[in-house]
Each structure stands twice: as structure tokens, then as C-alpha cells.
């Protein structure tokens, strides 16, 4: 029943999507409001059909309906309900189904929000979104049908991928990432509408930017959660390995970030509008490319799915989106081209332009490093590898320059500036940057960590100075106390000060990454019961080796080391290896003791069941928790910038 219902919903969804696209195109050409409403309501219906199909799959997973091949491959009678539910996105076909639900949900939200506005443009956005949805429904109808039936029906399923049922964060990281990915179809659709309708003015750019910021926030949260998941689950002591699928998520984030900054300049005048349109199209193309890399099986990764027939479909979609976007931009190039002299070299406009070039250059470098092995293998047959050291080396200058601009950009005025302004706004931050570096030397830092500390101190002092200057101006004009004046300044210009808060989050995370990457300590120790090992200020004593089935899933055999930790963080910990029936290798379950200063991270690498001895890898990772805190600050700042506020007259702020 679930298979019939789900498959019918998918096939009908394909037909309705094509109808929505056709009706919306006709509405855009004729201006007929009836056709526009029909196309819009058809998009709503595709969301309902996607929801019905997902509901059918979730019902089959929770009910262990092994007559559906997807359920038999990714579920078992012993799988806990939580992991049964999230198995909806644990493998290829289910993830496409979930993807389509989110895409049609975003589309319905956008079209409902503007159902009475922009009648000359929204039909084109509706048509674009309907065509994207039709592609995903078509993928599920032919090469990746999630509701394929299987006979004979087995009594027991294979169970979810072992890595995806070893930590509850699997229920958070993929949905956030997918929400960000699918939401980036909205600015693409709005850009197509603006180009077709010959409207790419400041007001329309603000609409596009607003509908980019929401998905960008979710993508940021998804990437941060993914790094946290990798750190907590995989047992290797790190959080970012430049894995191709990690890179696939980072790429559209980089170009979307560039667009968000580029749009600020484009909204003020006619400059950078062509570049802004290019960034939107590139971001959407990169989401499709990331989906191709993740789901086609062309790369080997703990994140990617198995070899499948959808690779050619997604590669075709990438090419079509790229060609269509480029053609539209070339068609409307005379409308997009700016006029007037270039901005002064030392100005906020130039800082934003350099910011864009750095983000785009970094995106190109990451894309090159990700795709080069695939291209080389396809041409020469030799499997190559571009590893983390190459990415670290090539990306470091980009990140350093971006940290510098993160403070400089907001401090520079629009247009011409003077030496007096530069001296007033940059001397104290420069001293703060040097002070941070000196403090780093005193604390034992070196190399990249010191440079990052200096840049963070410099840019952070600029951001604080900008806020203090505005608060003083408001307090003098209104007589308010500093706290009330600060809130008034921030809420009066949410976009600016929300952006500043997001910048602070980036600085916090950057310092934590630099320090944890360069100042970490780790050892490998083999301990028999009763023996101890020392690493930094911590002592680890091995008490016992325990092997028993998991209480939550008796099919999983857990082997854990019972350890006592003494030092700055004292605790009893139990790092383990878990043997899942559908995994050929044990899955590590590390133990992590976290404080504001450092993490003590313990992983069980191997054991001898006869003697009870264990092989442990022990890490002291400084400041790691501040990576997650920094990511949270970025998200809070961006939400504050996006959150609508009441416009009220307010005293003028200082420039």
C-alpha cells in the first residue's frame, strides 16, 4: 500500500510540476492573473504530493515494510524508531525524496509570500522552481525510484548505514544542509525572473538577498553541525578533512557569501550587478554539482552514496542550468552593465569587490582540487588524490586576507576617504592586533595561530569601534544610557549590526580553528588493565575491557575500554568500537571531555580480547568548543540581520 501510494504521488507530482511550469510561463508572457494563480497553486500541490510520498516512506520505515527495497536495504526490525525515521534521508533514493519535499516547501513559501506582489515577475520564478521540481520528480520516477518493490519479502532488513546510526546528530546535520541547499534554488528563480522581466534594480536585489540569507543561515548551521558530527562520531580527532563531499557543501556557501556582500554594493548603484547575477547562477549550479558528487558514486567518501544511474541526469542538469543562466545574463548584459567611474581604491566599494574576488578565488581553488582527480582519472585512468595538506596550503592566504577585510570593509566609508579617517579608525585596531599576537607568543602560540590572532584582534577591534562610535552618537543625541543606546543602534539597522555580529562569530571560529589545528597534542598508547598513560596534563588509566551487545540494538556488539581520566578534567570514560551487522569494519565511538579551554579526546583503535589490553589514541585539542560557539554566533547574527523590525525615527548616529 505504501509503495503504491508513494509512487503514485511521485508520478502525479511530475505531471503537476510540468503543468505548473507551463501555466506560469504562459502567465508570464500574457500577464493573465488566472494562469499565474493556477501555476502557483500547482506548486502548492507538488508540496502536498511530496509530503504524501515522504509520509508513505516514513510509515514503511517505522512499520519495517521490507516489501519496499529501500526499506529492506536501510532498515531492520531492531532499528530504533528515531533511526528508522531519519533513514528517510540515509541513502540515495530517500534523500532525493526528502530533497524534493524541502524544495517544493521552499517554493510554496516564496510563492505564497508574494502571491499578491510582483505579478509581472513571480510567474517566471514559479516556472523556474516548477521545472527544478519536475527534474527531481523525474529522477524519482525513472533512475532513482524510492518505492521499488521486492519479492520475496525478507523477514529482516539490512539496517541503516552504520555511521548514520551511531550518533543522534544524524537527525540534525543532513536536514540543515538540505534546507540550505534546496533553499538556494529561490535566489536563482528570483534572478531568472528579474532577468526575464528586465528588472534587476535595488528593490529586487533586496528581495533576492533576503531569500538568499535564510538558506545561507541554514547551510552555515548545516556545515557547522557536520563538522561537529565528524568530530564526535568518526573518532579521528578532527572536524574538517577537505573530503570531497565536505567541499561540495562549502562551495555554494562561499559563492552565496560572496553574493550577499556583492548585493550590498549593487543595491547602492549600478556597479557589480552583472557580477551579482553571475554569483547567484554559480551558487545554484554548485548545489546541483554537489548533489552530483554526493549521489552519483563518482567519489569515495564516508559521506557519499553508492554508485547509481542518476549521475548522468545530474550532470545534464548542471550543464543545462549553467547554459541557461549564462544565456540569460548575456541576453540582459546591457541592462546589467554599470556606468560611471570605478570606485576609489581605498573605499568600502573596493573592499567589497576584493572580498568577492577572494571568496570566488577560494571557491575556484576548492573546486579545482575537488574535481582534478576525477578529471585526471577519466582522461588517463590513473586514480589521483588531492589531500588536506594541499587544501590547507592553498586556502590559507585566502582566509588570512578575508579575516583582514572582515574588519576593514565595515570601517571604510563609501566613496572617497581621507588620511584622517584612516588614522582614526585603524591605528587603535592595529595596536590591538599586535597586542593579540604578543599575548599569543606569551601563551606559547606560533605560526598560523599567531597570524590569525593578530588579524582577529585587528578586525575585532574595528567592529567594536564601529559599534562604540554609533552608540556614543546616539547616546549624545538622545540622552539614553549606553545599554539602551546599544540596543537602539542595533535594532535600528539590523542588517548592519547583525552582519557585524556574524563577523565576530567568524573571528571566534577562525581563532579556534587556527589554535586547535596547530597547538593540538596527541599520542598513541597501548595499555594493559591497570596501566596508565600521560598526555599533556592528563593521566589515563585503563581498568577493564567490556564486550556486550548494545541495549538499544542487540545486533550491535560494542567493545569498550573502561578508563579513568585525571587532570584538568577528571571523569570515567568509555571509548568504544561497535560492530554493526552491515559494516565490515568496526565503527569508533570516541569519548570527548569538553571545556572552554580544551577538549580531551579519546579513541579506542584496537584491543586484545585475550589479555584485555587496548590501543588508544589520545588528543588534547585546545579551543575546539569555540568553533561551535563561533558558528552559533554567525547564525544568531545572520538571523538578527534577517529578522524584520519596526522602522522608527531615531536620532542620527555618528558616521
XYZ file of C-alpha atoms in Angstrom:
655
model
C 0.000 0.000 0.000
C 2.773 2.446 0.955
C 4.688 1.666 -2.241
C 1.628 2.226 -4.447
C 0.663 5.437 -2.676
C 4.196 6.836 -2.690
C 4.908 6.005 -6.312
C 1.569 7.469 -7.422
C 2.346 10.692 -5.534
C 5.723 10.940 -7.289
C 4.323 10.364 -10.795
C 1.447 12.800 -10.248
C 3.960 15.280 -8.788
C 5.937 15.119 -12.039
C 2.806 15.836 -14.110
C 1.681 18.678 -11.828
C 5.165 20.242 -11.860
C 5.180 20.310 -15.649
C 1.703 21.831 -15.628
C 2.839 24.473 -13.107
C 5.809 25.357 -15.306
C 3.681 25.641 -18.465
C 0.926 27.685 -16.783
C 3.483 30.012 -15.192
C 5.329 30.607 -18.473
C 2.039 31.422 -20.220
C 1.120 33.730 -17.343
C 4.461 35.486 -17.597
C 4.033 36.037 -21.325
C 0.375 37.068 -21.238
C 0.046 38.687 -17.828
C -3.046 36.555 -17.150
C -3.589 36.501 -13.347
C -5.730 33.370 -13.612
C -2.912 31.382 -15.197
C -0.463 32.771 -12.626
C -2.736 31.615 -9.804
C -3.115 28.189 -11.436
C 0.654 27.783 -11.714
C 1.169 28.931 -8.134
C -1.476 26.550 -6.748
C 0.002 23.705 -8.755
C 3.328 24.327 -6.981
C 1.475 24.158 -3.657
C 0.049 20.821 -4.795
C 3.521 19.447 -5.560
C 4.455 20.174 -1.966
C 1.406 18.263 -0.781
C 2.287 15.327 -3.033
C 5.905 15.349 -1.808
C 4.637 15.346 1.763
C 2.347 12.410 0.957
C 5.215 10.442 -0.612
C 7.518 11.157 2.347
C 4.748 10.162 4.742
C 4.340 6.860 2.906
C 8.069 6.179 3.140
C 8.282 7.101 6.838
C 5.291 4.841 7.546
C 7.047 1.993 5.735
C 10.279 2.590 7.652
C 8.601 2.735 11.054
C 6.498 -0.308 10.162
C 9.532 -2.232 8.794
C 7.782 -2.874 5.477
C 10.504 -4.896 3.751
C 8.398 -5.294 0.615
C 9.938 -1.914 -0.371
C 13.554 -2.326 -1.468
C 14.668 0.959 0.122
C 13.291 -0.135 3.491
C 14.871 -3.593 3.222
C 18.278 -2.041 2.478
C 18.169 0.723 5.105
C 16.079 -0.591 7.991
C 15.804 -3.560 10.345
C 13.286 -4.719 12.934
C 15.808 -3.850 15.663
C 16.435 -0.318 14.372
C 15.205 2.184 16.996
C 12.260 4.374 15.882
C 14.399 7.547 15.787
C 16.916 5.998 13.390
C 14.105 4.375 11.407
C 12.562 7.811 10.894
C 15.784 9.547 9.859
C 16.565 6.692 7.479
C 14.333 8.716 5.155
C 17.496 10.612 4.150
C 20.099 7.957 4.984
C 20.511 6.636 1.420
C 20.194 7.748 -2.180
C 16.515 7.331 -3.097
C 15.178 8.542 0.244
C 17.458 11.575 0.252
C 16.130 12.622 -3.184
C 12.580 12.214 -1.876
C 13.361 14.348 1.187
C 15.178 16.861 -1.031
C 12.062 17.242 -3.193
C 9.891 17.809 -0.133
C 12.135 20.649 1.049
C 12.439 22.165 -2.430
C 8.672 22.255 -3.007
C 8.195 23.540 0.543
C 10.578 26.450 -0.050
C 8.917 27.132 -3.414
C 5.446 27.200 -1.882
C 6.610 29.542 0.879
C 8.103 32.020 -1.609
C 5.108 31.979 -3.948
C 2.634 32.312 -1.072
C 4.599 35.242 0.362
C 4.415 37.137 -2.946
C 1.035 35.871 -4.159
C -0.249 39.459 -4.375
C 3.044 41.168 -5.250
C 5.265 41.487 -8.311
C 2.703 39.992 -10.734
C 4.980 40.649 -13.701
C 7.897 38.688 -12.215
C 6.613 35.940 -9.924
C 5.229 33.724 -12.733
C 8.781 33.400 -14.069
C 10.062 32.479 -10.607
C 7.212 29.970 -10.313
C 8.082 28.446 -13.698
C 11.751 28.092 -12.749
C 11.004 26.430 -9.420
C 8.439 24.123 -11.030
C 10.985 22.996 -13.619
C 13.548 22.269 -10.900
C 10.925 20.261 -9.002
C 9.943 18.435 -12.200
C 13.568 17.348 -12.601
C 13.632 15.797 -9.122
C 10.243 14.124 -9.617
C 11.565 12.734 -12.916
C 14.667 11.360 -11.194
C 12.401 9.557 -8.713
C 10.121 8.315 -11.484
C 12.898 6.670 -13.510
C 16.504 6.149 -12.337
C 16.014 6.527 -8.574
C 12.540 5.262 -7.642
C 12.326 5.088 -3.815
C 9.251 2.829 -3.930
C 10.605 -0.150 -5.879
C 9.010 -3.359 -4.559
C 10.962 -6.538 -3.908
C 9.950 -10.196 -3.786
C 10.250 -12.412 -1.932
C 9.843 -10.211 1.150
C 12.620 -10.829 3.661
C 11.933 -11.256 7.360
C 14.787 -8.928 8.283
C 16.336 -5.862 6.661
C 19.949 -4.811 6.312
C 19.687 -1.847 8.690
C 20.906 1.738 8.202
C 24.477 2.610 7.298
C 26.477 2.011 10.475
C 27.932 5.534 10.531
C 24.459 7.043 10.262
C 23.036 5.288 13.311
C 25.988 5.809 15.636
C 25.067 9.336 16.786
C 21.784 11.283 17.006
C 23.390 14.253 15.218
C 22.470 12.437 12.008
C 18.977 13.734 12.707
C 20.183 17.363 12.601
C 23.126 17.749 10.233
C 21.588 16.482 6.930
C 18.235 18.313 7.283
C 20.017 21.611 7.941
C 22.330 21.041 4.991
C 19.467 20.021 2.702
C 17.382 23.027 3.788
C 20.268 25.286 2.836
C 20.938 23.526 -0.458
C 17.322 23.439 -1.616
C 16.637 26.977 -0.437
C 19.331 28.308 -2.760
C 17.007 27.488 -5.659
C 14.941 30.530 -4.578
C 17.503 33.272 -5.359
C 18.200 31.502 -8.646
C 14.495 31.578 -9.545
C 14.180 35.222 -8.484
C 17.249 36.120 -10.530
C 15.819 34.355 -13.591
C 12.571 36.283 -13.055
C 14.448 39.573 -12.758
C 16.474 38.920 -15.903
C 13.491 37.793 -17.989
C 11.365 40.668 -16.694
C 14.217 43.160 -17.178
C 14.173 44.193 -13.550
C 17.377 43.954 -11.560
C 17.121 47.164 -9.578
C 17.964 47.776 -5.914
C 14.493 46.794 -4.675
C 14.562 43.444 -6.496
C 18.130 42.798 -5.348
C 16.957 43.270 -1.766
C 14.291 40.612 -2.352
C 16.882 38.211 -3.778
C 19.319 38.930 -0.972
C 16.671 38.326 1.701
C 15.746 34.964 0.199
C 19.429 34.033 -0.039
C 20.181 34.878 3.569
C 17.667 32.372 5.005
C 19.100 29.341 3.147
C 22.616 30.650 3.797
C 21.926 30.627 7.550
C 20.710 27.032 7.371
C 23.658 25.983 5.193
C 26.041 27.615 7.687
C 24.374 25.734 10.537
C 24.472 22.515 8.494
C 28.197 22.821 7.742
C 28.957 23.598 11.404
C 26.803 20.676 12.556
C 28.533 18.435 10.008
C 31.962 19.362 11.360
C 30.700 18.666 14.881
C 29.236 15.326 13.763
C 32.538 14.354 12.145
C 34.391 15.292 15.321
C 32.042 13.437 17.662
C 31.406 10.326 15.540
C 34.316 9.382 13.295
C 36.922 9.055 16.031
C 39.819 10.701 14.188
C 40.078 13.750 16.449
C 39.410 16.294 13.702
C 36.442 18.171 12.266
C 37.347 19.076 8.673
C 39.271 16.796 6.306
C 38.659 18.541 2.963
C 36.635 15.491 1.988
C 35.081 15.974 -1.495
C 31.575 15.968 -0.037
C 32.565 18.493 2.631
C 33.921 20.607 -0.208
C 30.659 20.179 -2.132
C 28.809 21.818 0.767
C 31.430 24.543 1.186
C 31.437 25.641 -2.465
C 27.907 27.108 -2.686
C 28.403 28.596 0.787
C 31.439 30.514 -0.491
C 29.705 31.893 -3.574
C 26.483 32.655 -1.668
C 28.552 34.579 0.888
C 30.179 36.495 -1.946
C 26.729 37.285 -3.376
C 25.406 38.551 -0.023
C 28.287 41.033 0.132
C 28.183 41.888 -3.561
C 24.477 42.699 -3.384
C 25.167 45.375 -0.761
C 27.229 47.298 -3.327
C 24.860 46.530 -6.206
C 21.890 47.868 -4.220
C 23.627 51.239 -3.812
C 24.287 51.757 -7.514
C 24.648 50.018 -10.841
C 28.095 48.548 -10.191
C 28.608 44.798 -9.653
C 25.122 43.864 -10.897
C 26.454 41.596 -13.626
C 28.806 40.019 -11.133
C 25.972 39.638 -8.628
C 23.811 37.807 -11.161
C 26.750 35.542 -12.042
C 27.232 34.662 -8.368
C 23.580 33.653 -7.945
C 23.657 31.406 -11.007
C 27.007 29.928 -9.952
C 25.688 29.169 -6.462
C 22.712 27.241 -7.816
C 24.898 25.351 -10.294
C 27.230 24.404 -7.448
C 24.320 22.986 -5.430
C 23.500 20.722 -8.386
C 27.177 19.834 -8.808
C 27.400 18.992 -5.113
C 24.368 16.758 -5.445
C 26.005 15.049 -8.437
C 29.232 14.452 -6.497
C 27.397 13.135 -3.450
C 24.875 10.882 -5.157
C 26.458 9.688 -8.385
C 29.077 7.439 -6.793
C 31.945 9.093 -8.691
C 33.817 9.810 -5.458
C 34.685 7.695 -2.452
C 33.727 9.304 0.847
C 32.155 8.418 4.162
C 29.506 10.981 3.217
C 28.698 9.872 -0.319
C 26.167 7.341 -1.551
C 26.846 4.290 -3.682
C 27.234 4.112 -7.445
C 23.955 4.942 -9.157
C 22.390 5.725 -12.514
C 21.490 9.312 -11.651
C 24.947 10.735 -12.306
C 24.219 11.469 -15.967
C 20.907 13.084 -15.017
C 22.530 15.486 -12.567
C 25.448 16.216 -14.859
C 22.910 17.117 -17.556
C 21.052 19.349 -15.088
C 24.311 21.114 -14.173
C 25.061 21.832 -17.827
C 21.507 22.999 -18.571
C 21.435 25.367 -15.570
C 24.861 26.718 -16.464
C 23.983 27.304 -20.123
C 20.551 28.775 -19.348
C 21.946 31.103 -16.670
C 24.827 32.265 -18.844
C 22.495 32.857 -21.798
C 20.116 34.944 -19.688
C 22.949 37.082 -18.319
C 24.425 37.644 -21.786
C 20.944 38.479 -23.117
C 20.421 41.142 -20.444
C 24.011 42.303 -20.230
C 23.206 45.832 -21.498
C 20.660 46.205 -18.669
C 23.114 44.920 -16.062
C 26.229 46.783 -17.135
C 27.233 49.581 -14.770
C 28.219 53.087 -15.655
C 30.376 55.745 -14.093
C 33.963 55.775 -12.893
C 35.426 52.910 -10.853
C 35.321 53.328 -7.061
C 38.311 54.813 -5.251
C 40.987 52.292 -4.369
C 40.602 52.889 -0.628
C 36.833 52.700 -0.146
C 34.166 50.348 1.093
C 33.188 49.541 -2.506
C 36.721 48.384 -3.300
C 36.882 46.355 -0.098
C 33.662 44.567 -1.053
C 34.996 43.939 -4.565
C 38.207 42.446 -3.184
C 36.099 40.401 -0.746
C 34.175 39.000 -3.725
C 37.350 38.172 -5.623
C 38.793 36.342 -2.620
C 35.652 34.284 -1.987
C 35.413 33.446 -5.673
C 39.113 32.611 -5.918
C 38.855 30.336 -2.895
C 35.787 28.645 -4.375
C 37.651 28.062 -7.634
C 40.665 26.610 -5.783
C 38.467 24.233 -3.772
C 36.536 23.253 -6.907
C 39.767 22.600 -8.799
C 41.194 20.456 -6.001
C 37.945 18.505 -5.743
C 37.420 17.848 -9.452
C 41.008 17.450 -10.631
C 41.338 13.800 -9.504
C 38.061 12.932 -11.248
C 39.078 14.629 -14.499
C 42.573 13.123 -14.410
C 41.178 9.645 -13.800
C 38.624 9.975 -16.603
C 41.322 11.100 -19.054
C 44.240 8.897 -18.043
C 42.711 6.141 -15.993
C 45.018 6.812 -13.033
C 43.390 7.492 -9.647
C 44.949 10.590 -8.069
C 44.390 12.222 -4.731
C 44.443 15.851 -3.621
C 44.666 15.718 0.142
C 44.180 18.031 3.092
C 47.769 19.436 3.040
C 47.229 20.845 -0.461
C 43.906 22.440 0.523
C 45.400 23.827 3.746
C 48.308 25.380 1.863
C 46.238 26.856 -0.959
C 43.404 28.194 1.211
C 45.482 29.779 4.000
C 46.295 33.043 2.118
C 42.639 33.463 1.111
C 41.408 33.013 4.679
C 44.037 35.417 6.049
C 43.077 38.121 3.555
C 39.371 37.594 4.256
C 39.947 37.958 8.006
C 41.718 41.251 7.324
C 38.907 42.530 5.098
C 36.275 41.353 7.565
C 37.206 44.338 9.734
C 38.485 46.782 7.118
C 35.363 46.695 4.933
C 32.887 47.945 7.563
C 35.301 50.657 8.750
C 35.915 52.246 5.351
C 33.411 54.882 4.220
C 31.574 54.707 0.920
C 33.391 56.688 -1.748
C 36.410 58.874 -1.047
C 38.179 58.714 2.298
C 40.877 60.766 3.947
C 44.055 60.023 5.842
C 42.490 61.411 8.998
C 39.640 58.899 8.790
C 42.067 56.053 8.173
C 44.200 57.108 11.120
C 41.165 57.480 13.377
C 39.727 54.071 12.502
C 42.794 51.863 12.067
C 45.573 52.909 14.459
C 43.965 51.519 17.627
C 42.881 48.256 15.902
C 46.429 47.804 14.580
C 47.754 48.148 18.137
C 45.114 45.634 19.303
C 46.243 43.188 16.614
C 49.874 43.445 17.731
C 48.796 43.017 21.365
C 46.897 39.839 20.494
C 49.978 38.450 18.740
C 52.194 39.275 21.715
C 49.674 37.558 24.001
C 49.776 34.543 21.721
C 53.563 34.374 21.946
C 53.385 34.534 25.744
C 50.912 31.635 25.743
C 53.146 29.551 23.508
C 51.495 30.112 20.126
C 53.342 30.208 16.831
C 52.976 30.421 13.066
C 49.449 30.446 11.655
C 47.896 30.696 15.118
C 49.748 33.967 15.830
C 48.825 35.466 12.461
C 45.179 34.529 12.975
C 45.195 36.001 16.485
C 46.660 39.247 15.166
C 44.122 39.540 12.340
C 41.269 38.653 14.691
C 42.380 41.272 17.199
C 42.686 43.880 14.446
C 39.311 43.163 12.818
C 37.521 42.611 16.138
C 38.723 45.962 17.447
C 37.417 47.653 14.282
C 33.969 46.086 14.693
C 33.824 47.074 18.365
C 34.976 50.567 17.475
C 32.233 50.936 14.854
C 29.592 49.965 17.399
C 31.035 52.232 20.117
C 31.106 55.194 17.730
C 27.454 54.673 16.801
C 26.384 54.178 20.430
C 28.143 57.350 21.550
C 26.442 59.329 18.798
C 23.001 58.044 19.763
C 23.617 58.498 23.499
C 24.684 62.128 22.990
C 21.670 62.867 20.810
C 19.033 61.091 22.924
C 20.437 61.105 26.461
C 19.923 57.309 26.699
C 22.151 55.139 28.873
C 24.790 53.113 26.954
C 22.908 49.803 27.205
C 19.669 51.240 25.840
C 21.574 53.182 23.199
C 23.351 49.995 22.097
C 20.054 48.172 21.659
C 18.601 51.151 19.822
C 21.553 51.325 17.442
C 21.450 47.599 16.730
C 17.690 47.383 16.154
C 17.621 50.498 14.015
C 19.985 48.903 11.489
C 19.607 45.178 11.995
C 21.289 44.293 8.740
C 24.490 46.142 9.558
C 24.894 45.107 13.168
C 23.621 41.592 12.606
C 26.349 41.372 9.978
C 28.904 42.669 12.463
C 27.844 40.007 14.974
C 28.195 37.338 12.272
C 31.687 38.687 11.558
C 32.546 38.332 15.261
C 31.417 34.700 15.080
C 33.735 34.115 12.129
C 36.637 35.628 14.072
C 35.923 33.416 17.091
C 35.745 30.276 14.940
C 38.863 31.263 12.957
C 40.968 31.660 16.099
C 39.682 28.330 17.437
C 40.464 26.551 14.162
C 43.956 28.037 13.933
C 44.852 27.229 17.548
C 43.341 23.734 17.548
C 44.991 22.866 14.233
C 48.483 23.979 15.266
C 48.643 23.510 19.047
C 46.988 20.097 19.471
C 48.874 17.258 21.171
C 48.229 13.565 20.576
C 49.818 10.227 21.385
C 49.055 6.561 20.771
C 49.252 4.313 23.834
C 48.922 0.548 24.380
C 47.655 -0.172 27.886
C 47.044 -3.405 29.740
C 44.491 -3.385 32.557
C 45.857 -1.277 35.425
C 48.385 0.627 33.293
C 48.372 4.399 32.730
C 49.476 6.847 30.054
C 50.297 10.547 30.278
C 49.490 13.187 27.650
C 49.938 16.878 28.458
C 48.325 17.391 31.905
C 46.091 14.314 31.682
C 46.609 10.806 33.043
C 44.562 7.925 31.624
C 44.267 4.633 33.496
C 42.844 1.509 31.849
C 40.584 -0.525 34.147
C 38.725 -3.053 32.039
C 37.694 -4.184 28.543
C 33.977 -4.961 28.167
C 32.270 -6.664 25.189
C 28.467 -6.846 25.093
C 25.506 -6.183 22.766
C 24.001 -2.698 22.741
C 20.861 -2.424 24.829
C 19.165 -0.346 22.106
C 20.047 -2.812 19.305
C 21.127 -6.348 20.306
C 22.547 -6.983 16.820
C 25.322 -4.451 17.529
C 28.298 -5.727 19.548
C 30.072 -2.990 21.491
C 33.645 -3.346 22.733
C 34.560 -0.555 25.137
C 37.507 0.419 27.265
C 36.652 1.415 30.848
C 39.051 4.282 31.580
C 39.660 6.786 34.364
C 40.902 10.271 33.451
C 42.600 12.590 35.945
C 43.871 16.100 35.297
C 42.149 19.363 34.321
C 39.004 17.339 33.538
C 38.510 14.203 35.642
C 35.940 11.612 34.611
C 35.216 7.952 33.902
C 35.062 7.485 30.114
C 34.226 4.585 27.782
C 35.506 4.941 24.210
C 34.265 2.015 22.148
C 34.260 0.137 18.872
C 30.890 -1.082 17.601
C 30.427 -3.980 15.198
C 27.297 -3.487 13.099
C 25.944 -6.420 11.070
C 26.062 -4.405 7.829
C 29.565 -2.992 8.319
C 32.806 -4.817 7.530
C 34.834 -2.611 9.899
C 34.115 -1.593 13.495
C 32.750 1.928 13.996
C 34.593 4.071 16.524
C 32.662 5.804 19.290
C 35.083 8.276 20.896
C 34.788 9.891 24.322
C 35.202 13.661 24.479
C 35.677 15.767 27.608
C 34.988 19.400 26.755
C 35.853 22.653 28.491
C 36.210 26.266 27.393
C 39.988 25.799 27.290
C 40.382 22.441 25.567
C 38.944 19.053 24.698
C 40.410 15.768 25.877
C 39.532 13.297 23.125
C 39.945 9.523 23.483
C 39.521 6.912 20.743
C 39.776 3.136 21.002
C 41.796 1.989 17.969
C 42.199 -1.721 18.718
C 42.075 -4.294 21.510
C 43.231 -7.764 22.501
C 40.270 -9.699 23.868
C 42.519 -12.348 25.450
C 44.723 -10.022 27.502
C 42.268 -7.133 27.835
C 44.850 -4.638 26.535
C 43.740 -1.677 24.396
C 45.331 0.648 21.860
C 44.207 4.225 22.433
C 44.753 7.490 20.625
C 44.627 10.443 22.991
C 44.244 14.067 21.858
C 44.384 17.365 23.699
C 42.629 19.759 21.319
C 42.626 23.403 22.512
C 39.648 25.739 21.978
C 37.613 23.320 19.839
C 34.342 24.205 21.573
C 34.788 27.785 20.339
C 34.429 26.571 16.758
C 30.856 25.517 17.503
C 30.249 28.688 19.552
C 31.604 30.808 16.697
C 29.305 29.046 14.236
C 26.360 29.673 16.553
C 27.276 33.382 16.797
C 27.359 33.600 12.988
C 23.890 32.064 12.788
C 22.478 34.330 15.520
C 23.957 37.413 13.859
C 22.546 36.473 10.462
C 19.107 35.733 11.956
C 19.187 39.138 13.688
C 20.063 40.782 10.366
C 17.212 38.969 8.618
C 14.628 39.462 11.363
C 12.110 42.162 10.397
C 11.964 45.184 12.663
C 9.710 48.168 13.011
C 11.058 51.266 11.342
C 11.021 54.144 13.788
C 12.555 57.609 13.643
C 15.757 57.610 15.615
C 18.496 60.093 16.453
C 21.273 60.271 13.894
C 24.282 58.072 14.506
C 27.827 59.185 14.164
C 29.341 58.457 10.776
